[in-house]
Coordinates of C-alpha atoms in Angstrom, one line a residue:
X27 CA 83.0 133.0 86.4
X28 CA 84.0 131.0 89.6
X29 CA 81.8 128.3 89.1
X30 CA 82.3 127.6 85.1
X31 CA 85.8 128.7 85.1
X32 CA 86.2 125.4 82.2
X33 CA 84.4 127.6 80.1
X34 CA 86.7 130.9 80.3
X35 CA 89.8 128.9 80.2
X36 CA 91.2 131.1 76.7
X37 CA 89.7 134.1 77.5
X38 CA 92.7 137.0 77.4
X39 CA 91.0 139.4 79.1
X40 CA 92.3 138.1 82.6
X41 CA 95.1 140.2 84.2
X42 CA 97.6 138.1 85.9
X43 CA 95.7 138.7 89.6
X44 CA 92.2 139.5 90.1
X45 CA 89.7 140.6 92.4
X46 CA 86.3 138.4 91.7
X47 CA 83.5 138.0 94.2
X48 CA 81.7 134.9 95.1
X49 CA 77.9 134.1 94.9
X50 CA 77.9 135.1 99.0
X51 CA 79.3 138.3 98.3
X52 CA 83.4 136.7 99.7
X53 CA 86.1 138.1 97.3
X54 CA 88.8 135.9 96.0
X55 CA 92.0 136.6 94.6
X56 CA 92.1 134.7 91.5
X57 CA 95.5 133.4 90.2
X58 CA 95.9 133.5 86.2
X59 CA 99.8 133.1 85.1
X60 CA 101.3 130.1 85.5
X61 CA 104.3 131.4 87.0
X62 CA 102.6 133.1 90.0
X63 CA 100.1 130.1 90.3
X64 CA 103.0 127.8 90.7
X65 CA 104.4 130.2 93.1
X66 CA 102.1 129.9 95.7
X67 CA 101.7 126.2 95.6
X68 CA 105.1 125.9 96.3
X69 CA 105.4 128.3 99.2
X70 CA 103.3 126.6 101.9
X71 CA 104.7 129.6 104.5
X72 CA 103.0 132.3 102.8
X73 CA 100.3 130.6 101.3
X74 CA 98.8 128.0 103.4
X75 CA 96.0 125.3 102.4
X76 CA 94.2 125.5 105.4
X77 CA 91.1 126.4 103.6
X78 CA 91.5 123.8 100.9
X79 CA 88.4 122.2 102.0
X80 CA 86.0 124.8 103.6
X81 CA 82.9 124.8 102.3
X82 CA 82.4 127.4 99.3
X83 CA 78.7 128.0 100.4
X84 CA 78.3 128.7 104.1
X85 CA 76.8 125.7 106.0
X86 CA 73.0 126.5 107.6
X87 CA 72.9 125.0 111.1
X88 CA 70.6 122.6 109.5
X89 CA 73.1 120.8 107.6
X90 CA 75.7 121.4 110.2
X91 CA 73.7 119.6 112.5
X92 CA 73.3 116.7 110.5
X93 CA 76.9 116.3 109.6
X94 CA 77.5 116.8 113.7
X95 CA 75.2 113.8 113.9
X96 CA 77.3 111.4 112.0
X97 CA 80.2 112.9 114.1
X98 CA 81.4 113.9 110.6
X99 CA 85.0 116.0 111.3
X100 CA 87.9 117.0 108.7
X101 CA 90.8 117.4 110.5
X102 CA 93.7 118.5 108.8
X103 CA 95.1 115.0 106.9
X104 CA 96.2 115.5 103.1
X105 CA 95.1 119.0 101.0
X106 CA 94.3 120.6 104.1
X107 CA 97.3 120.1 106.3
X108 CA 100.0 122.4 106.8
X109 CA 100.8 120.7 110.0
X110 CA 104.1 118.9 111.2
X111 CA 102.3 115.7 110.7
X112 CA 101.7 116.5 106.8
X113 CA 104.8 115.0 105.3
X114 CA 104.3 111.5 107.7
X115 CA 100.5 110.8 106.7
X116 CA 101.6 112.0 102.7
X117 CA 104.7 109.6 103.3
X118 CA 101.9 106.6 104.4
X119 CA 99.8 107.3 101.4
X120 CA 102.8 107.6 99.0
X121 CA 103.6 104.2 100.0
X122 CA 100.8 103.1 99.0
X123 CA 100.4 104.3 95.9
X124 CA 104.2 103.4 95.3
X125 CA 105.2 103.4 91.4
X126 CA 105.8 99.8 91.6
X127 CA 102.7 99.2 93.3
X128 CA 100.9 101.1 90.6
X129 CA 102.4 99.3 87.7
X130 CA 101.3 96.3 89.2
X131 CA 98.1 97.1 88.3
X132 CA 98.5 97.9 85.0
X133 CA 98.2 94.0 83.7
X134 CA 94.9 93.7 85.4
X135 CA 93.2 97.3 84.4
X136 CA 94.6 96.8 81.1
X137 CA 93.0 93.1 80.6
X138 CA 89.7 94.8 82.3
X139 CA 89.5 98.0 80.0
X140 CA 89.9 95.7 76.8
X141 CA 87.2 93.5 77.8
X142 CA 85.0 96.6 78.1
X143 CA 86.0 97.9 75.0
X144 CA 85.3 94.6 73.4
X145 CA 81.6 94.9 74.4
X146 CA 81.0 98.1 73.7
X147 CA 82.4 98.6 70.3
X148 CA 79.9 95.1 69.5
X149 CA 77.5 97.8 71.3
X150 CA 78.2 100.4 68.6
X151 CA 78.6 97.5 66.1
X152 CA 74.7 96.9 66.9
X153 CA 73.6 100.5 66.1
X154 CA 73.1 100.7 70.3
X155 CA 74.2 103.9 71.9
X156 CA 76.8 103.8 74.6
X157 CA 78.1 105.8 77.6
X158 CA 81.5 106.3 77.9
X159 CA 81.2 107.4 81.1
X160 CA 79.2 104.9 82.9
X161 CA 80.1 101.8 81.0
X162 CA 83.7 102.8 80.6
X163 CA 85.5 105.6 83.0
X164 CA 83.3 105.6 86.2
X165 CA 84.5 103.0 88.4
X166 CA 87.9 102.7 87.3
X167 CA 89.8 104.6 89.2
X168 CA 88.1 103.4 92.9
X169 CA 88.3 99.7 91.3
X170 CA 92.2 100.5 91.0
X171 CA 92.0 102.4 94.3
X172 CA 90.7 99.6 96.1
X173 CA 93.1 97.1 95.2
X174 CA 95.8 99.1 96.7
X175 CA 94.0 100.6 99.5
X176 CA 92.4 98.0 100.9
X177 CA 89.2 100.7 100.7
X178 CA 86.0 99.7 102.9
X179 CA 83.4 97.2 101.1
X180 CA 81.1 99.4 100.1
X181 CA 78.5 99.0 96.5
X182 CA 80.9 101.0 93.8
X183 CA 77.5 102.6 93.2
X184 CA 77.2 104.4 96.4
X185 CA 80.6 105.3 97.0
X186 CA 80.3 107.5 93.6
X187 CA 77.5 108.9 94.8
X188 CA 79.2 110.0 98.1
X189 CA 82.1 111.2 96.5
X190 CA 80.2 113.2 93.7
X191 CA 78.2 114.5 96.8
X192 CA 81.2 115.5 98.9
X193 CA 82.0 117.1 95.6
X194 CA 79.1 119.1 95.6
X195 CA 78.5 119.9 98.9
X196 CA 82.1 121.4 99.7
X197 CA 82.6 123.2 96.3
X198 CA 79.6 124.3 94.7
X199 CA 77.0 127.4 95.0
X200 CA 74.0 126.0 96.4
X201 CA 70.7 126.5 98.3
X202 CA 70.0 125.4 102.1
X203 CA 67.2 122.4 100.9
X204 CA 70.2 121.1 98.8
X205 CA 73.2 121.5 101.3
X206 CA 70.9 119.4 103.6
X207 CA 70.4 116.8 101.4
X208 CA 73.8 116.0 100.7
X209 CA 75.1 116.3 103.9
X210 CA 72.9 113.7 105.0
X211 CA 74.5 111.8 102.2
X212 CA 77.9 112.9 103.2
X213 CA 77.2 112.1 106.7
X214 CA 76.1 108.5 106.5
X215 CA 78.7 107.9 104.3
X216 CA 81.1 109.2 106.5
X217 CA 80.0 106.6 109.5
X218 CA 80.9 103.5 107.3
X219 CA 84.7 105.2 106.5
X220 CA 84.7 105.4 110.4
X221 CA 84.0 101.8 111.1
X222 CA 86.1 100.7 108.2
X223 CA 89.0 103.1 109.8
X224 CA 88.8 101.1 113.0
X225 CA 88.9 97.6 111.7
X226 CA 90.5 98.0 108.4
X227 CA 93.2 97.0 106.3
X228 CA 96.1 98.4 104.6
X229 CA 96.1 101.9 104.1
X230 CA 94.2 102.4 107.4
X231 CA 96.0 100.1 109.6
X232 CA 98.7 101.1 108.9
X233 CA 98.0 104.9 110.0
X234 CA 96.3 103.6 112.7
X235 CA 99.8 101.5 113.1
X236 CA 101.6 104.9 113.0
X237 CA 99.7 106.1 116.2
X238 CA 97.2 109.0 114.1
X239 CA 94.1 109.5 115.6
X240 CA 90.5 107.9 114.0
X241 CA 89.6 111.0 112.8
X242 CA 93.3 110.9 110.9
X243 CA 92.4 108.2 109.4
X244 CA 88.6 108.9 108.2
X245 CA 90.0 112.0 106.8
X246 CA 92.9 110.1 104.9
X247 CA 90.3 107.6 103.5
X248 CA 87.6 110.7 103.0
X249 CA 90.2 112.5 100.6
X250 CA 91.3 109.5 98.7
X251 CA 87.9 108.4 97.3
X252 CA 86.7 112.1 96.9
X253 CA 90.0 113.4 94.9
X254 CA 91.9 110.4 94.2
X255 CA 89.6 108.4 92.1
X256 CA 86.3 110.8 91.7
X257 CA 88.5 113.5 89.8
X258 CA 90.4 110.4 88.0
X259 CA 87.3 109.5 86.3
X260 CA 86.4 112.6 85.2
X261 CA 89.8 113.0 83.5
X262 CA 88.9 109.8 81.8
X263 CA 85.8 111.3 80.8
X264 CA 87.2 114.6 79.4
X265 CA 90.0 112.9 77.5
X266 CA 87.9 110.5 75.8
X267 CA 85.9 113.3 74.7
X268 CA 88.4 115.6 73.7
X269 CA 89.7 112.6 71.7
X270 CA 86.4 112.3 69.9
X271 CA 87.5 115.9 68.5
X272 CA 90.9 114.8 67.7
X273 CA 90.9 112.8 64.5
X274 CA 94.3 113.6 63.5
X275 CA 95.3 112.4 67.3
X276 CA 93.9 109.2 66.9
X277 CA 95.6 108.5 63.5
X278 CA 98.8 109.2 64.8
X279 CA 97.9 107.1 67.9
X280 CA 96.8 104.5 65.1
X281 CA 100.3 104.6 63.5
X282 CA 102.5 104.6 66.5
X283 CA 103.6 108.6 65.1
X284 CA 101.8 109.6 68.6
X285 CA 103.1 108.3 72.2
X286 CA 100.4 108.0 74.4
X287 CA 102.0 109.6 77.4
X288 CA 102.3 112.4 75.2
X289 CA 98.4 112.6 75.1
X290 CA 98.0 112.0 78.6
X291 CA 99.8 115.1 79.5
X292 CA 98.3 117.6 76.9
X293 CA 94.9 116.0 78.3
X294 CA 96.1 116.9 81.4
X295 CA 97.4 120.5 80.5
X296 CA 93.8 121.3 78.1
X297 CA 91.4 119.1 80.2
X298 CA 92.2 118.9 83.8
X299 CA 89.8 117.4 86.2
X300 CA 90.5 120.0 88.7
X301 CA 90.6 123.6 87.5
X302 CA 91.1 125.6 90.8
X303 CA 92.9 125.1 93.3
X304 CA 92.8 127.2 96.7
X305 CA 95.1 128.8 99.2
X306 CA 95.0 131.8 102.4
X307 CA 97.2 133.9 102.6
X308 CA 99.1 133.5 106.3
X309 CA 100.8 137.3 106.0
X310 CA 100.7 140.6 104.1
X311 CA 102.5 139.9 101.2
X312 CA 102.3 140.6 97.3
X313 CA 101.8 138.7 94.1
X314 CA 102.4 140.0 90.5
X315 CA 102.2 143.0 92.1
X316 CA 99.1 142.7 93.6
X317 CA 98.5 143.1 97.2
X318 CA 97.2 140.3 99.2
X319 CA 96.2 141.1 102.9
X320 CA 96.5 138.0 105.3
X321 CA 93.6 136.2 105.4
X322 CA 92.6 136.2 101.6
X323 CA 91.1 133.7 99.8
X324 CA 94.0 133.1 96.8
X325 CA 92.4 130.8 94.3
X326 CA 94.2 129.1 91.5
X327 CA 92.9 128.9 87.9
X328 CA 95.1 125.6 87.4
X329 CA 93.5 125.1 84.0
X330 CA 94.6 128.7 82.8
X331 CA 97.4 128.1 84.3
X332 CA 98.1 125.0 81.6
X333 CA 97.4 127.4 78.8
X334 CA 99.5 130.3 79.4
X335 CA 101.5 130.8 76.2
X336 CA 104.7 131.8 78.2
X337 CA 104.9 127.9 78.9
X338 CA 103.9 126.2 75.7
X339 CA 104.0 126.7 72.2
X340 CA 100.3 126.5 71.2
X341 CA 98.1 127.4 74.5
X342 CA 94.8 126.1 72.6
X343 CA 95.8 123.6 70.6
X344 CA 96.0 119.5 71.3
X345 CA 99.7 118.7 70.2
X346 CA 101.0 115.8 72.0
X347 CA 104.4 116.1 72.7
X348 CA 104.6 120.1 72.2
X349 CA 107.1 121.9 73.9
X350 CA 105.2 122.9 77.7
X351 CA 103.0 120.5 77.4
X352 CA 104.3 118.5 80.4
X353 CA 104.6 121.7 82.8
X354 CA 101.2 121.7 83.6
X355 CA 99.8 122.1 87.2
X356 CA 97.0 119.5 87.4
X357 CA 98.7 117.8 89.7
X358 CA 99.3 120.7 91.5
X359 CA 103.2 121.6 92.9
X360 CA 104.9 121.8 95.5
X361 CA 104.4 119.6 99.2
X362 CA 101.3 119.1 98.5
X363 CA 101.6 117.7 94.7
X364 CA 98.9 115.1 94.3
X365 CA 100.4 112.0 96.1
X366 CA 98.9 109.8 93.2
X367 CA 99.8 111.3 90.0
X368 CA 101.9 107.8 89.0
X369 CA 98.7 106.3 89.3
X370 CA 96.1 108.4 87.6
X371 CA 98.7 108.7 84.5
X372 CA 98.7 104.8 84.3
X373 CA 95.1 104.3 84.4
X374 CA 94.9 107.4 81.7
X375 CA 97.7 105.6 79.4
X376 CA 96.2 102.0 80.0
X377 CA 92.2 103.9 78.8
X378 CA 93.8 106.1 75.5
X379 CA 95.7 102.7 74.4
X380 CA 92.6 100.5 74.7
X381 CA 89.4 102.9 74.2
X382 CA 90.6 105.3 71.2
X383 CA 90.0 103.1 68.7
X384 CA 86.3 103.6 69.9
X385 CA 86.0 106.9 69.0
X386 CA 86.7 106.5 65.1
X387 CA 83.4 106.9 63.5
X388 CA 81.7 107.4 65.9
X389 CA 79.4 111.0 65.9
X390 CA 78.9 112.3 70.0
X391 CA 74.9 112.1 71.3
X392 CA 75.3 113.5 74.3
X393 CA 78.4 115.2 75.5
X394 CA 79.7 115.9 79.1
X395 CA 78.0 118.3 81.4
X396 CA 79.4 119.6 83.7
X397 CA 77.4 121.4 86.8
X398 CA 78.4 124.6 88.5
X399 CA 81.3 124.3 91.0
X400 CA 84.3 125.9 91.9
X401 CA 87.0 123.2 91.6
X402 CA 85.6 120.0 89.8
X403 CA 84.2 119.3 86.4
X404 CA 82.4 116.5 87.5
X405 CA 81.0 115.2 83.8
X406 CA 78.1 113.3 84.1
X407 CA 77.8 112.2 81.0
X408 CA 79.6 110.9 77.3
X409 CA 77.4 109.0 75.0
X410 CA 78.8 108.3 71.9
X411 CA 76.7 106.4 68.6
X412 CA 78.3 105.4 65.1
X413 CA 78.4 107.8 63.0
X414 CA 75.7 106.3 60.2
X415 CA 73.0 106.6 62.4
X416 CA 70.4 109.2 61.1
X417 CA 70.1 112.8 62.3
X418 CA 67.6 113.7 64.9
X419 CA 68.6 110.8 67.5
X420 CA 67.2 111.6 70.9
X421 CA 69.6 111.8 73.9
X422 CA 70.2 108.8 75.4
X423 CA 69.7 108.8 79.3
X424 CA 72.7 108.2 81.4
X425 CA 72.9 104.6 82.3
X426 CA 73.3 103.8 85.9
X427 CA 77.0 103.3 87.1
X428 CA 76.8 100.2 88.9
X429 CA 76.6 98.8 85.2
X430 CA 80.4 100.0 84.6

């Protein structure tokens, strides 16, 4: 259940708190109701996020060696900070990613998204098969990112495939050949955000301005292009494809009878990028009346969370603009609320205004997968063909991201 939890999301079998054992044999406290889930991401005391980003699978000194190699380090920065320098580095980041900042962007990614969609629906027009995903949602989000950021000049190709593998590595169940692989991939990756975080611009010099440390920085820049625009383009993803199942959605996009912030946020509540969330537990205390002994592993099924039926009308259903809809938790709560939820709304809103219109008459080839992991979807995948094409087309393969 850990690692598909996307697929388990409406199953009412789940008590409000409950005992469920890893693939290493560690027991987690799993978090159901949103209520309790919001809770504990709003009481950093009792439930600290220290272990936000510890590995799911235990490290083999193999891979640990590697990483030690690059001099790769994690100190506590953003998710995992529960440190007096938190609300400072958030505070540098928030800047940032200011709301006016953001919609400054929005001209540009909206002028960029349309001139996508313009060659892909001639694409579709052609009888062609395209990926949503890779021609469309992929680079977005770090495209957007970088333009505020000032992010290191690195191939938009290879800084998806770090982030997707810093994904991986942290979050899913996996073997030692595999761990080794991509912390090699981690690791190098990790050495260019250290140079850049020397040198750099923006975002990093002005943490380096504030007097935090390199490794303060690294980790800053590390968690921005892992979770701020790697879980961005899966939402993308997600949304388009939930969309493609929507028709009465679309019409009343069509018609101006739907607001498009409205589907954003049901998107957000029925597809989140980021389904679990995790917390320890700093003391004995209780929850739901469950016991939870200090030191366990509390981890939040966000995307349950957005269906619980004391919070909104229709848990399953896609109703824009339904009472609840908004009070999801994808953004998570609390001090450690996503520090760029202003931006991944906007680049959500700017992609539903310009893309829907793909996704009438259209019939789905090849829909998201998503692999095994704790926290992420991670879709690899949305392909997408008119829908006169006759039955029996083969899957198309994914098409290479440095095309998007």
């Amino acid at each position: 259940m850990l690692f598909r939890s996307w697929a388990q999301v409406a199953d009412t079998r789940w008590p409000d708190v409950a005992r469920v054992a890893d693939h290493v044999g560690v027991e987690h406290l799993v978090v159901t109701r949103h209520a309790l889930v919001r809770q504990v991401l709003t009481d950093p005391v009792t439930f600290r996020p220290d272990n936000a980003l510890d590995a799911v699978t235990p490290m083999p000194v193999t891979a640990l060696r590697v990483l030690a190699g690059h001099r790769f380090r994690l100190p506590p920065t953003l998710a995992n900070n529960s440190g007096a320098s938190h609300p400072e580095i958030r505070a540098i980041v928030a800047d940032a990613l200011h709301p006016a900042r953001v919609a400054e962007q929005r001209p540009w990614l909206t002028a960029l998204v349309r001139e996508r969609v313009t060659r892909l629906s001639a694409t579709l027009d052609a009888g062609e098969p395209v990926d949503l995903y890779a021609e469309l949602a992929a680079d977005l989000p770090l495209l957007v990112l970088a333009r505020l950021v000032e992010l290191p000049d690195a191939p938009v190709g290879a800084v998806k495939e770090f982030a997707r593998a810093a994904l991986e590595l942290f979050w899913a169940p996996l073997d030692a050949d595999r761990q080794l692989a991509l912390a090699t991939e981690v690791g190098r990756f990790h050495g260019v955000l250290r140079d850049f975080a020397a040198t750099g611009g923006g975002l990093a010099a002005r943490l380096r301005a504030a007097g935090h440390s390199p490794d303060v920085v690294v980790g800053a820049l590390f968690f921005l292009l892992v979770a701020g625009q790697e879980t961005t383009s899966q939402f993308l993803t997600l949304l388009l494809h939930r969309l493609a199942g929507e028709p009465a959605v679309r019409a009343g996009l069509r018609a101006g009878e739907v607001a498009v912030a409205d589907v954003v946020e049901e998107g957000l509540r029925l597809e989140p990028p980021i389904v679990t969330w995790r917390r320890v537990a700093a003391v004995d205390t209780t929850l739901g009346g469950t016991a939870v002994p200090a030191g366990s592993s509390v981890v939040l099924w966000l995307a349950r969370a957005g269906r619980d039926p004391a919070t909104v009308d229709a848990p399953d259903e896609f109703r824009p603009g339904q009472r609840g809809s908004r009070r999801h938790l994808a953004f998570g709560a609390g001090a450690h609320r996503c520090v760029g939820d202003v931006l991944a709304r906007m680049e959500a809103a700017v992609v539903v205004a310009e893309a829907a219109p793909l996704l009438d008459g259209v019939t789905v080839v090849r829909p998201p997968w998503c692999p095994d992991n704790l926290t992420f979807r991670m879709p690899d995948a949305f392909v997408v063909r008119r829908a006169t094409d006759p039955p029996g087309f083969p899957t198309a393969p994914r098409l290479d991201v440095a095309r998007a």
